[in-house]
Amino acid sequence: MILRDAPPRGPLARLKHFIKANLLAGILFLTPVLATFFFLRFLFNWVDGILQFLPAPLRPENILPFRIPGLGLIMLFATLLLTGFLVRNYLGRKLVHIWERVIDSIPLVNKLYLAVKQLVETIFNRSPQDFQRVVLVEFPKEGSYALGFVTGIATGETQRKTSHNVLNVFVPTTPNPTSGFFLMVPEHSVIPMEMGVEDAFKLLVSGGIISPDRKNNQ
């Protein structure tokens, strides 16, 4: 015999159940909505702060009789577009090369510049083949598993000195998936997953709170 929770009886019990159920539903709906709203407001205000780098006579508030929200975002977009156009031509590439040689000669600053540059290039220059499929690997010890992304098949010396077909696997950290561990794992040791890369990132970033179910995605 399976025991089930009995429905609430009595006006007070029904009132408590009504308050609890609807309060929880309200929290589950409004929390991500408000979090997104405040994040976007913070982002717009932060981007609008870029206008403070302009000379005082050129700032919009000193020219226009009213404030235009998002003007900093438009200016940032235009600046990125113009900068990208300039650095992609011959003269721009030469200037970038000179700039990087100057930065490279400054201790500590060169390390920071290189790290940020590599991170940005990794994020924005990622090709569709970078994260090909999701797998489980035994990491960091036998008997415990971590989500990993197959980035390719190992080549060269790695394959010559191993007796198995070896895969390149990137195991991200949580909740920051931009850092992680690079593993070279025998193909027979990985467990293929049906979830896609996007669902795997949701699982990683949420620390396991959001656990996509393949059956629900079909």
Coordinates of C-alpha atoms in Angstrom, one line a residue:
M1 CA 0.0 0.0 0.0
I2 CA 1.4 3.4 -1.0
L3 CA 0.7 6.3 1.3
R4 CA 0.0 9.6 -0.3
D5 CA -0.2 13.1 1.2
A6 CA -3.7 13.8 2.0
P7 CA -5.2 17.0 0.6
P8 CA -5.4 19.9 3.1
R9 CA -8.6 19.8 5.2
G10 CA -10.2 22.8 6.9
P11 CA -10.1 26.5 5.9
L12 CA -6.9 27.2 7.7
A13 CA -5.0 24.3 6.1
R14 CA -6.3 25.2 2.7
L15 CA -5.3 28.8 3.2
K16 CA -1.8 27.8 4.2
H17 CA -1.5 25.5 1.2
F18 CA -2.8 28.3 -1.1
I19 CA -0.2 30.8 0.3
K20 CA 2.7 28.4 0.2
A21 CA 2.0 27.1 -3.4
N22 CA 1.4 30.6 -4.9
L23 CA 4.3 32.2 -3.0
L24 CA 6.7 29.5 -4.3
A25 CA 5.3 29.9 -7.9
G26 CA 5.8 33.7 -7.6
I27 CA 9.4 33.3 -6.4
L28 CA 10.2 30.8 -9.1
F29 CA 8.9 33.2 -11.8
L30 CA 9.9 36.6 -10.6
T31 CA 13.4 35.8 -9.4
P32 CA 15.0 35.2 -12.8
V33 CA 12.9 38.1 -14.3
L34 CA 14.1 40.6 -11.7
A35 CA 17.7 39.2 -11.8
T36 CA 17.7 39.7 -15.6
F37 CA 16.2 43.2 -15.2
F38 CA 18.7 44.4 -12.7
F39 CA 21.6 42.9 -14.6
L40 CA 20.6 44.7 -17.8
R41 CA 20.1 47.9 -15.9
F42 CA 23.5 47.6 -14.3
L43 CA 25.0 46.8 -17.8
F44 CA 23.4 49.8 -19.4
N45 CA 24.5 52.1 -16.6
W46 CA 28.0 50.8 -16.7
V47 CA 28.2 51.2 -20.5
D48 CA 26.8 54.7 -20.3
G49 CA 29.6 55.5 -17.9
I50 CA 32.0 55.2 -20.9
L51 CA 30.7 58.7 -21.9
Q52 CA 32.6 60.1 -18.9
F53 CA 35.8 59.5 -20.8
L54 CA 34.7 62.2 -23.3
P55 CA 35.9 65.8 -22.8
A56 CA 33.2 67.7 -20.8
P57 CA 32.1 69.9 -23.7
L58 CA 31.4 66.8 -25.8
R59 CA 29.4 64.9 -23.3
P60 CA 25.7 64.4 -24.3
E61 CA 24.4 65.8 -21.0
N62 CA 26.2 69.1 -21.7
I63 CA 24.9 69.3 -25.3
L64 CA 21.4 67.7 -25.3
P65 CA 18.5 69.0 -23.0
F66 CA 17.6 65.4 -22.0
R67 CA 19.3 62.1 -21.3
I68 CA 19.3 59.3 -23.8
P69 CA 19.4 55.9 -22.1
G70 CA 21.7 53.4 -23.9
L71 CA 23.7 56.1 -25.7
G72 CA 26.9 54.7 -24.2
L73 CA 26.0 51.3 -25.7
I74 CA 25.6 52.9 -29.2
M75 CA 29.0 54.6 -28.7
L76 CA 30.6 51.4 -27.6
F77 CA 29.2 49.6 -30.6
A78 CA 30.5 52.3 -33.0
T79 CA 33.9 52.3 -31.3
L80 CA 34.3 48.5 -31.6
L81 CA 33.2 48.6 -35.2
L82 CA 35.6 51.4 -36.1
T83 CA 38.5 49.8 -34.2
G84 CA 37.9 46.5 -35.8
F85 CA 37.9 48.1 -39.3
L86 CA 41.1 50.0 -38.5
V87 CA 43.1 47.0 -37.1
R88 CA 42.1 44.7 -40.0
N89 CA 43.9 46.8 -42.7
Y90 CA 47.6 46.8 -43.4
L91 CA 48.5 49.9 -41.4
G92 CA 46.3 48.8 -38.5
R93 CA 48.0 45.4 -38.3
K94 CA 51.4 47.1 -38.2
L95 CA 50.3 49.4 -35.4
V96 CA 48.9 46.4 -33.4
H97 CA 52.3 44.6 -33.9
I98 CA 54.2 47.6 -32.5
W99 CA 51.7 48.0 -29.6
E100 CA 52.1 44.3 -28.7
R101 CA 55.9 44.6 -28.8
V102 CA 55.8 47.5 -26.4
I103 CA 53.4 45.6 -24.1
D104 CA 55.6 42.5 -24.2
S105 CA 58.6 44.5 -22.9
I106 CA 56.7 45.5 -19.7
P107 CA 57.0 42.9 -16.9
L108 CA 53.7 41.7 -15.3
V109 CA 51.7 43.8 -17.7
N110 CA 52.6 41.5 -20.6
K111 CA 51.4 38.4 -18.7
L112 CA 48.0 40.1 -18.0
Y113 CA 47.6 41.3 -21.5
L114 CA 48.5 37.9 -23.0
A115 CA 46.1 36.1 -20.6
V116 CA 43.2 38.4 -21.4
K117 CA 43.9 38.2 -25.1
Q118 CA 44.0 34.4 -25.1
L119 CA 40.7 34.3 -23.2
V120 CA 38.9 36.6 -25.6
E121 CA 40.3 34.8 -28.6
T122 CA 39.1 31.5 -27.1
I123 CA 35.6 32.7 -26.6
F124 CA 35.0 34.6 -29.8
N125 CA 37.1 32.6 -32.3
R126 CA 35.6 29.3 -31.2
S127 CA 34.6 27.2 -34.2
P128 CA 31.7 24.7 -34.2
Q129 CA 34.1 21.8 -34.1
D130 CA 35.8 23.0 -30.9
F131 CA 33.3 21.3 -28.6
Q132 CA 32.2 18.3 -30.6
R133 CA 30.4 16.2 -28.0
V134 CA 29.8 15.7 -24.3
V135 CA 31.3 12.8 -22.4
L136 CA 31.8 11.6 -18.9
V137 CA 35.4 10.9 -17.7
E138 CA 36.7 9.5 -14.5
F139 CA 38.1 12.6 -12.9
P140 CA 39.8 13.6 -10.6
K141 CA 40.0 10.0 -9.3
E142 CA 38.6 6.6 -10.2
G143 CA 35.0 6.2 -9.3
S144 CA 34.1 9.9 -9.6
Y145 CA 33.0 11.4 -12.9
A146 CA 33.2 14.9 -14.5
L147 CA 31.6 16.3 -17.6
G148 CA 34.0 16.9 -20.4
F149 CA 34.0 18.1 -24.0
V150 CA 35.8 16.3 -26.8
T151 CA 37.8 18.9 -28.7
G152 CA 39.4 16.5 -31.1
I153 CA 41.6 13.4 -31.5
A154 CA 45.1 13.6 -30.2
T155 CA 47.8 13.5 -32.9
G156 CA 51.5 13.3 -33.3
E157 CA 53.7 12.1 -30.4
T158 CA 50.7 11.5 -28.1
Q159 CA 49.2 8.8 -30.3
R160 CA 52.6 7.3 -31.1
K161 CA 53.5 6.7 -27.5
T162 CA 50.2 5.3 -26.3
S163 CA 48.6 2.0 -27.2
H164 CA 45.0 3.4 -27.5
N165 CA 43.2 5.9 -29.6
V166 CA 43.4 9.1 -27.4
L167 CA 40.9 11.9 -27.3
N168 CA 41.5 15.5 -26.3
V169 CA 39.0 16.3 -23.6
F170 CA 38.4 19.7 -21.9
V171 CA 36.9 19.4 -18.4
P172 CA 35.6 22.8 -17.3
T173 CA 35.4 24.1 -13.7
T174 CA 32.2 25.2 -12.0
P175 CA 30.7 27.8 -12.0
N176 CA 33.3 29.4 -14.4
P177 CA 33.5 27.1 -17.4
T178 CA 36.2 29.3 -19.2
S179 CA 38.8 27.6 -17.1
G180 CA 39.4 23.9 -16.6
F181 CA 41.7 21.0 -17.2
F182 CA 43.0 19.5 -20.5
L183 CA 43.0 15.7 -20.4
M184 CA 44.1 13.2 -23.0
V185 CA 41.9 10.2 -22.4
P186 CA 41.7 6.8 -24.2
E187 CA 38.6 6.7 -26.2
H188 CA 37.3 3.5 -24.6
S189 CA 37.5 5.2 -21.2
V190 CA 35.0 8.0 -21.9
I191 CA 31.2 7.6 -21.6
P192 CA 29.3 9.3 -24.4
M193 CA 26.4 11.6 -23.3
E194 CA 23.3 12.3 -25.3
M195 CA 22.9 15.9 -24.0
G196 CA 24.1 18.7 -26.2
V197 CA 26.9 21.2 -25.4
E198 CA 24.4 23.9 -24.4
D199 CA 22.7 21.7 -21.9
A200 CA 26.0 20.5 -20.5
F201 CA 27.0 24.2 -19.9
K202 CA 23.8 24.8 -18.1
L203 CA 24.5 21.9 -15.8
L204 CA 28.1 23.1 -15.2
V205 CA 27.3 26.7 -14.6
S206 CA 24.4 26.0 -12.2
G207 CA 26.6 23.5 -10.2
G208 CA 24.1 20.7 -10.9
I209 CA 21.0 22.6 -10.0
I210 CA 19.8 22.7 -13.6
S211 CA 19.9 19.1 -14.8
P212 CA 18.6 18.7 -18.4
D213 CA 16.8 15.5 -19.1
R214 CA 17.4 14.2 -22.6
K215 CA 13.9 12.7 -22.7
N216 CA 12.3 16.1 -22.2
N217 CA 14.3 17.6 -25.1
Q218 CA 13.1 15.1 -27.6

